[in-house]
Every structure is written in C-alpha cells, then in structure tokens.
C-alpha cells in the first residue's frame, strides 16, 4: 500500500507562518536556525526548515519544540501555533473514563 500524504491543516499553516515570523524577528537565516536545531539534537537541514515554513512539510511536535528552544522563544511559538480556529473557540474538551478527549459544547 502506497503512503498517503496528509494535508496540512489550519494549525499547521499557522505554525509554519509563526516559525518564519519569529525566525526573521530574531534576524536568523534558515541555515542558522537549522544549525541551532541540529546542535540541540534534532537534525534539521535548511531545506527541511524551508519546507516547514512554506507548509510543504509537516512539522511534528518534536520539530516544533526544538525550533522553539533554538529560537529561545518557547512560549510565544507554542501559543501562536496551537490556538484553536475561531469557529471552534466555544468548544471545550472533557475526559472520558478511558482518558480520551471528547469535544462538548459549553
């Protein structure tokens, strides 16, 4: 069975844009930031970072945390990257007995 690529959703697109904005605010090139991430133990090339910023490559949570640490801006990156879309802002999650999150209306 062939691997199927997954579409990058709204949160992934926001994360990609935030990564680029914060990188440029810090005055870092893609090569410099990728080298910092690699030095922290998460191998990343400038090509990989470029694809993440253009939303052509999915950014997993390990990449996101390594990028935040490398930019020394963990909280800001995480806040901007994981905000819920406005149309879902009225929803909350409650824990079911098995520990799974289940969306419910307030």
mmCIF file with all atom_site columns, C-alpha atoms in Angstrom:
data_model
loop_
_atom_site.group_PDB
_atom_site.id
_atom_site.type_symbol
_atom_site.label_atom_id
_atom_site.label_alt_id
_atom_site.label_comp_id
_atom_site.label_asym_id
_atom_site.label_entity_id
_atom_site.label_seq_id
_atom_site.pdbx_PDB_ins_code
_atom_site.Cartn_x
_atom_site.Cartn_y
_atom_site.Cartn_z
_atom_site.occupancy
_atom_site.B_iso_or_equiv
_atom_site.pdbx_formal_charge
_atom_site.auth_seq_id
_atom_site.auth_comp_id
_atom_site.auth_asym_id
_atom_site.auth_atom_id
_atom_site.pdbx_PDB_model_num
ATOM 1   C CA . UNK A 1 1   ? 0.000   0.000  0.000  1.00 0.00 ? 1   UNK A CA 1
ATOM 2   C CA . UNK A 1 2   ? 1.412   3.392  -1.001 1.00 0.00 ? 2   UNK A CA 1
ATOM 3   C CA . UNK A 1 3   ? 1.953   6.013  1.659  1.00 0.00 ? 3   UNK A CA 1
ATOM 4   C CA . UNK A 1 4   ? -0.650  8.749  1.555  1.00 0.00 ? 4   UNK A CA 1
ATOM 5   C CA . UNK A 1 5   ? 0.421   12.296 2.340  1.00 0.00 ? 5   UNK A CA 1
ATOM 6   C CA . UNK A 1 6   ? -1.699  14.162 4.841  1.00 0.00 ? 6   UNK A CA 1
ATOM 7   C CA . UNK A 1 7   ? -2.948  17.653 4.124  1.00 0.00 ? 7   UNK A CA 1
ATOM 8   C CA . UNK A 1 8   ? -1.556  20.315 6.432  1.00 0.00 ? 8   UNK A CA 1
ATOM 9   C CA . UNK A 1 9   ? -4.427  21.815 8.400  1.00 0.00 ? 9   UNK A CA 1
ATOM 10  C CA . UNK A 1 10  ? -5.053  25.343 9.719  1.00 0.00 ? 10  UNK A CA 1
ATOM 11  C CA . UNK A 1 11  ? -2.960  24.833 12.872 1.00 0.00 ? 11  UNK A CA 1
ATOM 12  C CA . UNK A 1 12  ? -0.043  23.539 10.790 1.00 0.00 ? 12  UNK A CA 1
ATOM 13  C CA . UNK A 1 13  ? -0.249  26.531 8.476  1.00 0.00 ? 13  UNK A CA 1
ATOM 14  C CA . UNK A 1 14  ? -0.315  28.917 11.469 1.00 0.00 ? 14  UNK A CA 1
ATOM 15  C CA . UNK A 1 15  ? 2.683   27.103 12.958 1.00 0.00 ? 15  UNK A CA 1
ATOM 16  C CA . UNK A 1 16  ? 4.606   27.394 9.686  1.00 0.00 ? 16  UNK A CA 1
ATOM 17  C CA . UNK A 1 17  ? 3.910   31.126 9.424  1.00 0.00 ? 17  UNK A CA 1
ATOM 18  C CA . UNK A 1 18  ? 4.790   31.708 13.088 1.00 0.00 ? 18  UNK A CA 1
ATOM 19  C CA . UNK A 1 19  ? 8.087   29.856 12.725 1.00 0.00 ? 19  UNK A CA 1
ATOM 20  C CA . UNK A 1 20  ? 9.049   32.094 9.813  1.00 0.00 ? 20  UNK A CA 1
ATOM 21  C CA . UNK A 1 21  ? 7.930   35.313 11.526 1.00 0.00 ? 21  UNK A CA 1
ATOM 22  C CA . UNK A 1 22  ? 9.810   34.583 14.748 1.00 0.00 ? 22  UNK A CA 1
ATOM 23  C CA . UNK A 1 23  ? 12.919  33.473 12.843 1.00 0.00 ? 23  UNK A CA 1
ATOM 24  C CA . UNK A 1 24  ? 13.047  36.718 10.873 1.00 0.00 ? 24  UNK A CA 1
ATOM 25  C CA . UNK A 1 25  ? 12.332  38.792 14.012 1.00 0.00 ? 25  UNK A CA 1
ATOM 26  C CA . UNK A 1 26  ? 15.414  37.175 15.561 1.00 0.00 ? 26  UNK A CA 1
ATOM 27  C CA . UNK A 1 27  ? 17.472  38.013 12.460 1.00 0.00 ? 27  UNK A CA 1
ATOM 28  C CA . UNK A 1 28  ? 18.273  34.354 11.804 1.00 0.00 ? 28  UNK A CA 1
ATOM 29  C CA . UNK A 1 29  ? 18.682  32.779 8.393  1.00 0.00 ? 29  UNK A CA 1
ATOM 30  C CA . UNK A 1 30  ? 17.129  29.401 7.740  1.00 0.00 ? 30  UNK A CA 1
ATOM 31  C CA . UNK A 1 31  ? 20.628  27.917 7.693  1.00 0.00 ? 31  UNK A CA 1
ATOM 32  C CA . UNK A 1 32  ? 21.454  29.430 11.114 1.00 0.00 ? 32  UNK A CA 1
ATOM 33  C CA . UNK A 1 33  ? 18.233  28.248 12.730 1.00 0.00 ? 33  UNK A CA 1
ATOM 34  C CA . UNK A 1 34  ? 18.547  24.753 11.236 1.00 0.00 ? 34  UNK A CA 1
ATOM 35  C CA . UNK A 1 35  ? 22.122  24.559 12.602 1.00 0.00 ? 35  UNK A CA 1
ATOM 36  C CA . UNK A 1 36  ? 20.891  25.584 16.083 1.00 0.00 ? 36  UNK A CA 1
ATOM 37  C CA . UNK A 1 37  ? 18.149  22.933 15.997 1.00 0.00 ? 37  UNK A CA 1
ATOM 38  C CA . UNK A 1 38  ? 20.677  20.309 14.891 1.00 0.00 ? 38  UNK A CA 1
ATOM 39  C CA . UNK A 1 39  ? 23.057  21.348 17.695 1.00 0.00 ? 39  UNK A CA 1
ATOM 40  C CA . UNK A 1 40  ? 20.201  20.726 20.157 1.00 0.00 ? 40  UNK A CA 1
ATOM 41  C CA . UNK A 1 41  ? 19.981  17.114 18.962 1.00 0.00 ? 41  UNK A CA 1
ATOM 42  C CA . UNK A 1 42  ? 17.166  17.333 16.410 1.00 0.00 ? 42  UNK A CA 1
ATOM 43  C CA . UNK A 1 43  ? 18.777  17.010 12.939 1.00 0.00 ? 43  UNK A CA 1
ATOM 44  C CA . UNK A 1 44  ? 17.357  19.605 10.549 1.00 0.00 ? 44  UNK A CA 1
ATOM 45  C CA . UNK A 1 45  ? 18.634  20.966 7.252  1.00 0.00 ? 45  UNK A CA 1
ATOM 46  C CA . UNK A 1 46  ? 17.872  24.419 5.923  1.00 0.00 ? 46  UNK A CA 1
ATOM 47  C CA . UNK A 1 47  ? 15.886  22.710 3.135  1.00 0.00 ? 47  UNK A CA 1
ATOM 48  C CA . UNK A 1 48  ? 13.742  20.945 5.720  1.00 0.00 ? 48  UNK A CA 1
ATOM 49  C CA . UNK A 1 49  ? 13.153  24.234 7.562  1.00 0.00 ? 49  UNK A CA 1
ATOM 50  C CA . UNK A 1 50  ? 12.271  25.971 4.293  1.00 0.00 ? 50  UNK A CA 1
ATOM 51  C CA . UNK A 1 51  ? 9.678   23.291 3.522  1.00 0.00 ? 51  UNK A CA 1
ATOM 52  C CA . UNK A 1 52  ? 8.227   23.580 7.029  1.00 0.00 ? 52  UNK A CA 1
ATOM 53  C CA . UNK A 1 53  ? 7.923   27.370 6.705  1.00 0.00 ? 53  UNK A CA 1
ATOM 54  C CA . UNK A 1 54  ? 6.220   27.050 3.301  1.00 0.00 ? 54  UNK A CA 1
ATOM 55  C CA . UNK A 1 55  ? 3.816   24.407 4.716  1.00 0.00 ? 55  UNK A CA 1
ATOM 56  C CA . UNK A 1 56  ? 5.177   21.837 2.278  1.00 0.00 ? 56  UNK A CA 1
ATOM 57  C CA . UNK A 1 57  ? 6.369   19.586 5.105  1.00 0.00 ? 57  UNK A CA 1
ATOM 58  C CA . UNK A 1 58  ? 4.514   18.682 8.281  1.00 0.00 ? 58  UNK A CA 1
ATOM 59  C CA . UNK A 1 59  ? 6.096   19.978 11.467 1.00 0.00 ? 59  UNK A CA 1
ATOM 60  C CA . UNK A 1 60  ? 5.708   17.413 14.233 1.00 0.00 ? 60  UNK A CA 1
ATOM 61  C CA . UNK A 1 61  ? 5.726   18.350 17.905 1.00 0.00 ? 61  UNK A CA 1
ATOM 62  C CA . UNK A 1 62  ? 9.382   17.356 18.311 1.00 0.00 ? 62  UNK A CA 1
ATOM 63  C CA . UNK A 1 63  ? 10.358  19.710 15.464 1.00 0.00 ? 63  UNK A CA 1
ATOM 64  C CA . UNK A 1 64  ? 8.202   22.474 16.922 1.00 0.00 ? 64  UNK A CA 1
ATOM 65  C CA . UNK A 1 65  ? 9.733   22.186 20.393 1.00 0.00 ? 65  UNK A CA 1
ATOM 66  C CA . UNK A 1 66  ? 13.289  22.040 19.025 1.00 0.00 ? 66  UNK A CA 1
ATOM 67  C CA . UNK A 1 67  ? 12.632  25.134 16.878 1.00 0.00 ? 67  UNK A CA 1
ATOM 68  C CA . UNK A 1 68  ? 11.193  26.978 19.872 1.00 0.00 ? 68  UNK A CA 1
ATOM 69  C CA . UNK A 1 69  ? 14.205  26.081 22.031 1.00 0.00 ? 69  UNK A CA 1
ATOM 70  C CA . UNK A 1 70  ? 16.621  27.091 19.282 1.00 0.00 ? 70  UNK A CA 1
ATOM 71  C CA . UNK A 1 71  ? 14.901  30.479 18.979 1.00 0.00 ? 71  UNK A CA 1
ATOM 72  C CA . UNK A 1 72  ? 14.678  30.791 22.758 1.00 0.00 ? 72  UNK A CA 1
ATOM 73  C CA . UNK A 1 73  ? 11.002  31.624 22.395 1.00 0.00 ? 73  UNK A CA 1
ATOM 74  C CA . UNK A 1 74  ? 9.167   28.501 23.513 1.00 0.00 ? 74  UNK A CA 1
ATOM 75  C CA . UNK A 1 75  ? 6.055   30.096 24.974 1.00 0.00 ? 75  UNK A CA 1
ATOM 76  C CA . UNK A 1 76  ? 5.372   32.529 22.148 1.00 0.00 ? 76  UNK A CA 1
ATOM 77  C CA . UNK A 1 77  ? 5.834   29.930 19.421 1.00 0.00 ? 77  UNK A CA 1
ATOM 78  C CA . UNK A 1 78  ? 3.618   27.419 21.174 1.00 0.00 ? 78  UNK A CA 1
ATOM 79  C CA . UNK A 1 79  ? 0.867   29.996 21.864 1.00 0.00 ? 79  UNK A CA 1
ATOM 80  C CA . UNK A 1 80  ? 0.680   31.124 18.243 1.00 0.00 ? 80  UNK A CA 1
ATOM 81  C CA . UNK A 1 81  ? 0.960   27.642 16.784 1.00 0.00 ? 81  UNK A CA 1
ATOM 82  C CA . UNK A 1 82  ? -1.687  25.779 18.721 1.00 0.00 ? 82  UNK A CA 1
ATOM 83  C CA . UNK A 1 83  ? -4.505  28.301 19.071 1.00 0.00 ? 83  UNK A CA 1
ATOM 84  C CA . UNK A 1 84  ? -7.852  26.887 18.038 1.00 0.00 ? 84  UNK A CA 1
ATOM 85  C CA . UNK A 1 85  ? -9.604  28.246 14.976 1.00 0.00 ? 85  UNK A CA 1
ATOM 86  C CA . UNK A 1 86  ? -12.200 30.892 15.883 1.00 0.00 ? 86  UNK A CA 1
ATOM 87  C CA . UNK A 1 87  ? -15.099 28.751 14.722 1.00 0.00 ? 87  UNK A CA 1
ATOM 88  C CA . UNK A 1 88  ? -14.234 26.168 17.420 1.00 0.00 ? 88  UNK A CA 1
ATOM 89  C CA . UNK A 1 89  ? -13.412 28.598 20.230 1.00 0.00 ? 89  UNK A CA 1
ATOM 90  C CA . UNK A 1 90  ? -16.691 27.841 22.023 1.00 0.00 ? 90  UNK A CA 1
ATOM 91  C CA . UNK A 1 91  ? -15.863 24.145 22.343 1.00 0.00 ? 91  UNK A CA 1
ATOM 92  C CA . UNK A 1 92  ? -14.118 22.522 25.251 1.00 0.00 ? 92  UNK A CA 1
ATOM 93  C CA . UNK A 1 93  ? -12.901 19.011 25.983 1.00 0.00 ? 93  UNK A CA 1
ATOM 94  C CA . UNK A 1 94  ? -13.801 16.702 28.822 1.00 0.00 ? 94  UNK A CA 1
ATOM 95  C CA . UNK A 1 95  ? -12.138 13.476 29.785 1.00 0.00 ? 95  UNK A CA 1
ATOM 96  C CA . UNK A 1 96  ? -13.989 10.257 29.303 1.00 0.00 ? 96  UNK A CA 1
ATOM 97  C CA . UNK A 1 97  ? -13.403 7.394  31.724 1.00 0.00 ? 97  UNK A CA 1
ATOM 98  C CA . UNK A 1 98  ? -10.918 5.852  29.273 1.00 0.00 ? 98  UNK A CA 1
ATOM 99  C CA . UNK A 1 99  ? -8.893  9.111  29.136 1.00 0.00 ? 99  UNK A CA 1
ATOM 100 C CA . UNK A 1 100 ? -9.826  10.157 25.609 1.00 0.00 ? 100 UNK A CA 1
ATOM 101 C CA . UNK A 1 101 ? -10.711 13.793 24.922 1.00 0.00 ? 101 UNK A CA 1
ATOM 102 C CA . UNK A 1 102 ? -14.229 14.285 23.640 1.00 0.00 ? 102 UNK A CA 1
ATOM 103 C CA . UNK A 1 103 ? -15.432 17.683 22.336 1.00 0.00 ? 103 UNK A CA 1
ATOM 104 C CA . UNK A 1 104 ? -18.541 19.026 24.055 1.00 0.00 ? 104 UNK A CA 1
ATOM 105 C CA . UNK A 1 105 ? -20.462 22.272 23.798 1.00 0.00 ? 105 UNK A CA 1
ATOM 106 C CA . UNK A 1 106 ? -20.230 24.542 26.870 1.00 0.00 ? 106 UNK A CA 1
#
